C-alpha cells in the first residue's frame, strides 16, 4: 500500500537545509580569516626619479675661450670696484691656475698702473711681506688705501646730478648703481626716480598705478619710454618728403598732355554775325595781368662826393652851383670847406 508524498513539505525542508548550509559556510570563512596571522604589506617597487642630464664640471676655462684682460688700475676711487670685479672674475675662471693666495696676489699686481698704485704695492712688499700670501688681507688694505672713505656722500652727490637725457633703461641702470651706497626707503627711491625723468615721459606715466617697490616700477617706466621713443620716430618727417610735396607740380599745371584737364568751351562768339546780346557774346574771363616791376630808384644828385684827392688835371667849375662860393685864387680850400661836386660824373650817371 503506497503512502502519498507531501511535495510542499519536501520543498520547505530543502530550503531550510540550503539556508543552514550557506550560513555555516559564511561562519567558517569568517572564523578562518580571524584565525589566519596578519602579514605586513609588501612595498611595491617604485621607479627611480628621472634625472636631467648635467654637463660635466670643469675646474678651469677651456684654452680656446679668450678672456678679456682686466682693466689697468689708475689709482682713482671710481676705478676701484670695476678693477676688483675684473680681477676676481679671472680668479674664478682660472681657479686651476691661480690656486694659492700668492698666485692671486701676483696676478693682481700685474694690473696696477704706474704711479700711486705701483708705489703702494712696492711699500707693501717691503713693509708687510706677509700680505703677499694673504689675498683677503691685501684686498682690505687696498680698499682702505684707494676707496673713498665717505661713499654715502659721494654717491648722494652723483644721484643729485643724475637726470634722464637718453633712454630710460640707461638712466635706470645708473640710478640703481648709485643706490647701492645710499639708504633710502622705497617711497623716496620712487619719488626721486620719477622726479628725474623727462617731462614727456612723466606726463605719460601720470595715470599709471605705481607698484610699492622700485624694482617693479622700473620695467613699466622703460616700456613706456620705448613706446614714446617709437612714436617720436614715426612722427618725425622723412628728409626731403615735405620739400618734394611743396615743389611737386599740381594736376592743373602739369606739363604732360595726358594729365592736362580739358579746357572749358569758349564763352565768346566765334562768329561776328551772332547776336551781341546772347550769352555766348560775353567776353572771355581773363586773369588780371601781374603788376609791372618797380622802377629802379633814381640816384641822389644832392649827395656830396667823398673827400678823395683830385687828379692834377681836374679843375672844378662853380658856374652851375652858385650856392658854393668860389674860393679866392690866393687861399686854398680848408678842411672844413665843402667839397665841390663832380658835375661830369653826375651827368654821366643821369644819362
Tab-separated table of C-alpha atoms in Angstrom:
chain	number	residue	atom	x	y	z
A	1	UNK	CA	0.000	0.000	0.000
A	2	UNK	CA	1.614	3.308	-1.171
A	3	UNK	CA	1.759	6.402	1.072
A	4	UNK	CA	1.133	9.783	-0.626
A	5	UNK	CA	4.157	12.223	-0.559
A	6	UNK	CA	3.603	15.826	0.503
A	7	UNK	CA	5.546	17.854	-2.110
A	8	UNK	CA	5.186	21.187	-0.345
A	9	UNK	CA	6.712	19.783	2.830
A	10	UNK	CA	9.698	18.453	0.934
A	11	UNK	CA	10.376	21.814	-0.729
A	12	UNK	CA	10.239	23.571	2.641
A	13	UNK	CA	12.707	21.102	4.186
A	14	UNK	CA	15.075	21.528	1.214
A	15	UNK	CA	15.028	25.331	1.515
A	16	UNK	CA	15.777	25.139	5.242
A	17	UNK	CA	18.738	22.843	4.700
A	18	UNK	CA	20.169	25.081	1.944
A	19	UNK	CA	19.932	28.209	4.144
A	20	UNK	CA	21.634	26.421	7.037
A	21	UNK	CA	24.443	25.245	4.762
A	22	UNK	CA	25.074	28.772	3.438
A	23	UNK	CA	25.177	30.178	6.987
A	24	UNK	CA	27.626	27.503	8.037
A	25	UNK	CA	29.931	28.273	5.115
A	26	UNK	CA	29.904	32.005	5.917
A	27	UNK	CA	30.717	31.347	9.598
A	28	UNK	CA	33.549	29.043	8.625
A	29	UNK	CA	35.063	31.590	6.272
A	30	UNK	CA	34.900	34.327	8.935
A	31	UNK	CA	36.500	32.146	11.579
A	32	UNK	CA	39.221	31.094	9.184
A	33	UNK	CA	40.050	34.727	8.334
A	34	UNK	CA	40.252	35.663	12.018
A	35	UNK	CA	42.491	32.746	12.896
A	36	UNK	CA	44.947	33.384	9.998
A	37	UNK	CA	48.030	35.513	11.118
A	38	UNK	CA	48.276	39.009	9.644
A	39	UNK	CA	51.080	39.737	7.154
A	40	UNK	CA	52.861	43.063	6.718
A	41	UNK	CA	52.011	44.882	3.476
A	42	UNK	CA	54.580	44.313	0.789
A	43	UNK	CA	56.042	47.572	-0.569
A	44	UNK	CA	55.726	47.852	-4.298
A	45	UNK	CA	58.971	48.679	-6.090
A	46	UNK	CA	58.987	52.300	-7.344
A	47	UNK	CA	60.721	53.528	-10.434
A	48	UNK	CA	63.718	55.830	-9.758
A	49	UNK	CA	63.020	59.560	-10.409
A	50	UNK	CA	64.059	60.789	-13.806
A	51	UNK	CA	67.153	62.949	-13.602
A	52	UNK	CA	68.103	65.552	-16.187
A	53	UNK	CA	71.498	65.182	-17.792
A	54	UNK	CA	74.034	67.654	-16.405
A	55	UNK	CA	77.167	68.991	-18.009
A	56	UNK	CA	80.448	67.749	-16.613
A	57	UNK	CA	82.071	70.155	-14.157
A	58	UNK	CA	85.237	71.728	-15.477
A	59	UNK	CA	87.567	73.326	-12.962
A	60	UNK	CA	89.216	75.655	-15.490
A	61	UNK	CA	88.224	77.516	-18.595
A	62	UNK	CA	88.878	75.991	-21.968
A	63	UNK	CA	92.056	77.318	-23.593
A	64	UNK	CA	90.122	78.153	-26.768
A	65	UNK	CA	87.992	80.670	-24.826
A	66	UNK	CA	89.589	84.103	-24.874
A	67	UNK	CA	89.175	86.129	-21.701
A	68	UNK	CA	89.223	89.898	-21.667
A	69	UNK	CA	92.142	91.317	-19.760
A	70	UNK	CA	91.297	93.222	-16.550
A	71	UNK	CA	91.382	96.976	-16.764
A	72	UNK	CA	94.518	98.732	-15.537
A	73	UNK	CA	94.030	100.386	-12.162
A	74	UNK	CA	94.900	104.081	-12.414
A	75	UNK	CA	94.557	104.958	-8.733
A	76	UNK	CA	91.190	106.780	-8.812
A	77	UNK	CA	88.389	105.914	-6.398
A	78	UNK	CA	85.886	105.368	-9.206
A	79	UNK	CA	88.128	102.701	-10.727
A	80	UNK	CA	88.413	100.532	-7.587
A	81	UNK	CA	85.248	98.465	-7.930
A	82	UNK	CA	85.490	97.774	-11.695
A	83	UNK	CA	89.116	96.739	-11.276
A	84	UNK	CA	88.424	94.344	-8.376
A	85	UNK	CA	85.440	92.879	-10.211
A	86	UNK	CA	87.536	92.030	-13.277
A	87	UNK	CA	90.346	90.562	-11.166
A	88	UNK	CA	88.036	88.327	-9.120
A	89	UNK	CA	86.295	87.107	-12.279
A	90	UNK	CA	89.681	85.911	-13.511
A	91	UNK	CA	90.305	84.243	-10.134
A	92	UNK	CA	87.092	82.253	-10.564
A	93	UNK	CA	87.576	81.317	-14.207
A	94	UNK	CA	91.244	80.417	-13.787
A	95	UNK	CA	90.972	78.713	-10.397
A	96	UNK	CA	93.000	75.744	-11.663
A	97	UNK	CA	95.959	78.033	-12.411
A	98	UNK	CA	95.530	80.556	-9.578
A	99	UNK	CA	95.365	78.106	-6.691
A	100	UNK	CA	97.113	79.846	-3.797
A	101	UNK	CA	96.759	83.381	-2.474
A	102	UNK	CA	100.310	84.097	-3.602
A	103	UNK	CA	99.264	83.304	-7.186
A	104	UNK	CA	96.257	85.619	-6.895
A	105	UNK	CA	98.338	88.447	-5.450
A	106	UNK	CA	100.878	88.082	-8.253
A	107	UNK	CA	98.112	88.223	-10.873
A	108	UNK	CA	96.597	91.244	-9.099
A	109	UNK	CA	99.922	93.134	-9.072
A	110	UNK	CA	100.340	92.778	-12.852
A	111	UNK	CA	97.448	95.214	-13.475
A	112	UNK	CA	98.470	98.005	-11.095
A	113	UNK	CA	99.235	101.123	-13.084
A	114	UNK	CA	102.327	103.228	-12.704
A	115	UNK	CA	102.340	105.988	-10.149
A	116	UNK	CA	100.451	105.741	-6.870
A	117	UNK	CA	99.229	102.101	-7.281
A	118	UNK	CA	102.692	100.795	-8.076
A	119	UNK	CA	104.251	102.788	-5.219
A	120	UNK	CA	101.665	101.399	-2.792
A	121	UNK	CA	102.408	97.797	-3.794
A	122	UNK	CA	106.160	98.350	-3.507
A	123	UNK	CA	105.664	99.708	0.016
A	124	UNK	CA	103.555	96.668	0.946
A	125	UNK	CA	106.245	94.358	-0.422
A	126	UNK	CA	108.925	95.972	1.757
A	127	UNK	CA	106.959	96.707	4.929
A	128	UNK	CA	104.312	93.943	5.036
A	129	UNK	CA	105.604	90.951	3.044
A	130	UNK	CA	103.152	88.635	4.790
A	131	UNK	CA	100.296	90.238	2.834
A	132	UNK	CA	101.738	88.836	-0.387
A	133	UNK	CA	100.471	85.393	0.641
A	134	UNK	CA	97.121	86.566	2.086
A	135	UNK	CA	94.750	87.847	-0.587
A	136	UNK	CA	91.808	88.854	1.717
A	137	UNK	CA	94.114	90.979	3.907
A	138	UNK	CA	95.798	92.567	0.894
A	139	UNK	CA	92.396	93.365	-0.625
A	140	UNK	CA	91.251	95.025	2.614
A	141	UNK	CA	94.416	97.157	2.714
A	142	UNK	CA	93.909	98.046	-0.961
A	143	UNK	CA	90.353	99.236	-0.263
A	144	UNK	CA	91.453	101.307	2.738
A	145	UNK	CA	94.091	102.975	0.625
A	146	UNK	CA	92.223	103.773	-2.601
A	147	UNK	CA	88.471	103.585	-1.942
A	148	UNK	CA	86.608	106.719	-0.931
A	149	UNK	CA	86.002	106.920	2.801
A	150	UNK	CA	82.584	108.599	2.532
A	151	UNK	CA	80.766	106.630	-0.146
A	152	UNK	CA	77.341	107.824	1.004
A	153	UNK	CA	78.131	111.494	0.391
A	154	UNK	CA	79.890	110.708	-2.876
A	155	UNK	CA	77.034	108.724	-4.426
A	156	UNK	CA	74.404	111.050	-2.992
A	157	UNK	CA	76.018	113.880	-4.950
A	158	UNK	CA	76.030	111.674	-8.032
A	159	UNK	CA	72.322	110.961	-7.600
A	160	UNK	CA	71.561	114.663	-7.239
A	161	UNK	CA	73.363	115.395	-10.512
A	162	UNK	CA	71.736	112.490	-12.391
A	163	UNK	CA	68.927	113.307	-14.871
A	164	UNK	CA	67.456	111.463	-17.820
A	165	UNK	CA	68.792	112.704	-21.146
A	166	UNK	CA	68.712	109.464	-23.166
A	167	UNK	CA	66.864	106.127	-22.925
A	168	UNK	CA	65.166	105.345	-19.624
A	169	UNK	CA	66.984	101.992	-19.433
A	170	UNK	CA	70.406	103.683	-19.244
A	171	UNK	CA	69.134	106.153	-16.669
A	172	UNK	CA	67.660	103.351	-14.540
A	173	UNK	CA	70.920	101.377	-14.606
A	174	UNK	CA	72.937	104.320	-13.296
A	175	UNK	CA	70.267	105.166	-10.729
A	176	UNK	CA	70.295	101.635	-9.314
A	177	UNK	CA	74.090	101.533	-9.297
A	178	UNK	CA	74.292	104.713	-7.218
A	179	UNK	CA	71.560	103.498	-4.847
A	180	UNK	CA	73.836	100.687	-3.668
A	181	UNK	CA	75.583	103.059	-1.253
A	182	UNK	CA	72.564	105.159	-0.219
A	183	UNK	CA	69.969	104.091	2.344
A	184	UNK	CA	66.634	105.367	1.060
A	185	UNK	CA	63.160	103.999	1.584
A	186	UNK	CA	61.196	102.617	-1.347
A	187	UNK	CA	58.896	105.643	-1.433
A	188	UNK	CA	61.859	108.031	-1.589
A	189	UNK	CA	63.530	105.939	-4.292
A	190	UNK	CA	60.417	106.014	-6.491
A	191	UNK	CA	59.879	109.742	-5.909
A	192	UNK	CA	63.496	110.642	-6.720
A	193	UNK	CA	63.454	108.350	-9.767
A	194	UNK	CA	60.281	109.913	-11.193
A	195	UNK	CA	61.464	113.462	-10.490
A	196	UNK	CA	64.484	112.990	-12.752
A	197	UNK	CA	62.596	111.596	-15.762
A	198	UNK	CA	61.857	113.583	-18.919
A	199	UNK	CA	58.705	115.774	-18.783
A	200	UNK	CA	57.025	113.946	-21.685
A	201	UNK	CA	57.591	110.584	-20.015
A	202	UNK	CA	56.266	111.893	-16.700
A	203	UNK	CA	53.082	113.060	-18.431
A	204	UNK	CA	52.676	109.623	-19.989
A	205	UNK	CA	53.054	107.910	-16.598
A	206	UNK	CA	50.748	110.207	-14.662
A	207	UNK	CA	47.812	107.745	-14.817
A	208	UNK	CA	49.863	104.596	-14.213
A	209	UNK	CA	49.398	102.781	-10.939
A	210	UNK	CA	52.733	102.744	-9.134
A	211	UNK	CA	53.831	99.486	-7.500
A	212	UNK	CA	55.253	99.564	-3.957
A	213	UNK	CA	58.884	98.889	-4.944
A	214	UNK	CA	61.306	100.476	-7.379
A	215	UNK	CA	62.238	97.079	-8.843
A	216	UNK	CA	58.657	96.648	-10.081
A	217	UNK	CA	58.296	100.261	-11.228
A	218	UNK	CA	61.396	100.463	-13.434
A	219	UNK	CA	60.232	97.892	-16.086
A	220	UNK	CA	56.974	99.822	-16.544
A	221	UNK	CA	58.864	103.092	-16.992
A	222	UNK	CA	61.275	101.554	-19.505
A	223	UNK	CA	58.392	100.088	-21.528
A	224	UNK	CA	56.564	103.435	-21.601
A	225	UNK	CA	59.758	105.224	-22.660
A	226	UNK	CA	60.275	102.746	-25.507
A	227	UNK	CA	56.729	103.368	-26.769
A	228	UNK	CA	57.249	107.117	-26.557
A	229	UNK	CA	60.506	106.943	-28.496
A	230	UNK	CA	58.868	104.787	-31.195
A	231	UNK	CA	56.066	107.341	-31.543
A	232	UNK	CA	58.552	110.203	-31.843
A	233	UNK	CA	60.411	108.280	-34.536
A	234	UNK	CA	57.192	107.715	-36.507
A	235	UNK	CA	56.163	111.376	-36.264
A	236	UNK	CA	59.498	112.686	-37.476
A	237	UNK	CA	59.193	113.830	-41.142
A	238	UNK	CA	61.278	111.954	-43.648
A	239	UNK	CA	64.144	114.001	-45.057
A	240	UNK	CA	63.041	115.695	-48.276
A	241	UNK	CA	59.443	114.462	-48.197
A	242	UNK	CA	57.886	117.816	-47.311
A	243	UNK	CA	60.099	119.576	-49.819
A	244	UNK	CA	59.057	117.192	-52.577
A	245	UNK	CA	55.397	117.727	-51.735
A	246	UNK	CA	55.807	121.504	-51.843
A	247	UNK	CA	57.597	121.517	-55.204
A	248	UNK	CA	55.616	118.739	-56.872
A	249	UNK	CA	53.523	120.026	-59.814
A	250	UNK	CA	49.803	120.255	-59.260
A	251	UNK	CA	47.443	118.378	-61.618
A	252	UNK	CA	46.163	121.618	-63.146
A	253	UNK	CA	49.715	122.771	-64.011
A	254	UNK	CA	51.111	119.501	-65.257
A	255	UNK	CA	53.091	119.689	-68.493
A	256	UNK	CA	52.106	116.207	-69.625
A	257	UNK	CA	49.358	116.385	-72.292
A	258	UNK	CA	47.571	113.301	-70.916
A	259	UNK	CA	47.310	114.878	-67.450
A	260	UNK	CA	46.087	118.315	-68.600
A	261	UNK	CA	42.445	118.999	-67.734
A	262	UNK	CA	40.107	119.602	-70.593
A	263	UNK	CA	39.635	123.298	-71.299
A	264	UNK	CA	36.050	124.564	-70.972
A	265	UNK	CA	34.208	125.609	-74.150
A	266	UNK	CA	34.730	129.285	-75.073
A	267	UNK	CA	32.020	131.658	-73.952
A	268	UNK	CA	32.790	134.406	-76.516
A	269	UNK	CA	31.200	134.402	-80.016
A	270	UNK	CA	33.059	132.573	-82.732
A	271	UNK	CA	31.138	134.416	-85.477
A	272	UNK	CA	30.662	138.152	-85.813
A	273	UNK	CA	27.058	137.636	-87.049
A	274	UNK	CA	25.892	136.313	-83.686
A	275	UNK	CA	23.607	138.404	-81.579
A	276	UNK	CA	25.705	140.560	-79.287
A	277	UNK	CA	23.020	140.218	-76.598
A	278	UNK	CA	23.232	136.451	-76.488
A	279	UNK	CA	25.054	134.642	-73.680
A	280	UNK	CA	27.836	133.481	-75.976
A	281	UNK	CA	28.717	137.074	-76.900
A	282	UNK	CA	30.189	137.783	-73.426
A	283	UNK	CA	33.934	138.382	-73.437
A	284	UNK	CA	36.033	135.557	-72.016
A	285	UNK	CA	37.227	135.663	-68.430
A	286	UNK	CA	40.858	136.677	-68.213
A	287	UNK	CA	43.137	136.746	-65.200
A	288	UNK	CA	44.484	140.174	-64.301
A	289	UNK	CA	47.978	140.791	-65.561
A	290	UNK	CA	50.700	140.983	-62.946
A	291	UNK	CA	51.771	144.476	-61.891
A	292	UNK	CA	54.853	145.882	-63.619
A	293	UNK	CA	58.119	145.639	-61.744
A	294	UNK	CA	59.020	148.712	-59.693
A	295	UNK	CA	61.295	151.248	-61.339
A	296	UNK	CA	64.859	151.445	-60.070
A	297	UNK	CA	65.477	154.304	-57.646
A	298	UNK	CA	66.923	157.491	-59.069
A	299	UNK	CA	70.406	158.497	-57.961
A	300	UNK	CA	70.703	161.078	-55.239
A	301	UNK	CA	72.108	164.116	-57.030
A	302	UNK	CA	72.346	166.092	-53.811
A	303	UNK	CA	74.921	163.814	-52.267
A	304	UNK	CA	78.406	165.139	-51.846
A	305	UNK	CA	81.321	163.488	-53.478
A	306	UNK	CA	83.608	161.745	-50.941
A	307	UNK	CA	86.748	163.584	-49.984
A	308	UNK	CA	89.248	161.999	-52.348
A	309	UNK	CA	92.279	163.729	-53.808
A	310	UNK	CA	91.542	165.145	-57.265
A	311	UNK	CA	93.789	164.399	-60.219
A	312	UNK	CA	96.228	167.156	-61.225
A	313	UNK	CA	94.311	167.980	-64.420
A	314	UNK	CA	90.977	168.368	-62.620
A	315	UNK	CA	89.653	171.892	-62.192
A	316	UNK	CA	86.101	172.240	-60.768
A	317	UNK	CA	83.780	174.957	-62.041
A	318	UNK	CA	81.158	176.727	-59.992
A	319	UNK	CA	79.102	178.350	-62.741
A	320	UNK	CA	76.141	175.983	-62.312
A	321	UNK	CA	76.334	175.834	-58.495
A	322	UNK	CA	76.105	179.395	-57.157
A	323	UNK	CA	75.407	178.158	-53.625
A	324	UNK	CA	79.067	177.187	-53.288
A	325	UNK	CA	81.229	180.343	-53.224
A	326	UNK	CA	84.272	180.217	-55.413
A	327	UNK	CA	87.408	180.247	-53.299
A	328	UNK	CA	89.865	183.049	-53.571
A	329	UNK	CA	92.707	182.395	-56.028
A	330	UNK	CA	95.162	183.210	-53.270
A	331	UNK	CA	93.869	180.872	-50.499
A	332	UNK	CA	93.465	177.082	-50.800
A	333	UNK	CA	90.304	175.306	-49.527
A	334	UNK	CA	90.456	174.396	-45.829
A	335	UNK	CA	89.486	171.066	-44.228
A	336	UNK	CA	86.035	172.343	-43.242
A	337	UNK	CA	85.177	173.840	-46.644
A	338	UNK	CA	82.561	171.968	-48.749
A	339	UNK	CA	83.960	169.691	-51.366
A	340	UNK	CA	82.813	170.611	-54.897
A	341	UNK	CA	80.735	168.096	-56.768
A	342	UNK	CA	81.863	166.183	-59.829
A	343	UNK	CA	79.421	167.559	-62.381
A	344	UNK	CA	80.572	165.311	-65.207
A	345	UNK	CA	80.142	162.207	-63.074
A	346	UNK	CA	76.625	163.266	-62.054
A	347	UNK	CA	75.638	163.883	-65.672
A	348	UNK	CA	77.034	160.524	-66.720
A	349	UNK	CA	75.037	158.730	-64.012
A	350	UNK	CA	71.838	160.524	-65.003
A	351	UNK	CA	72.120	159.988	-68.770
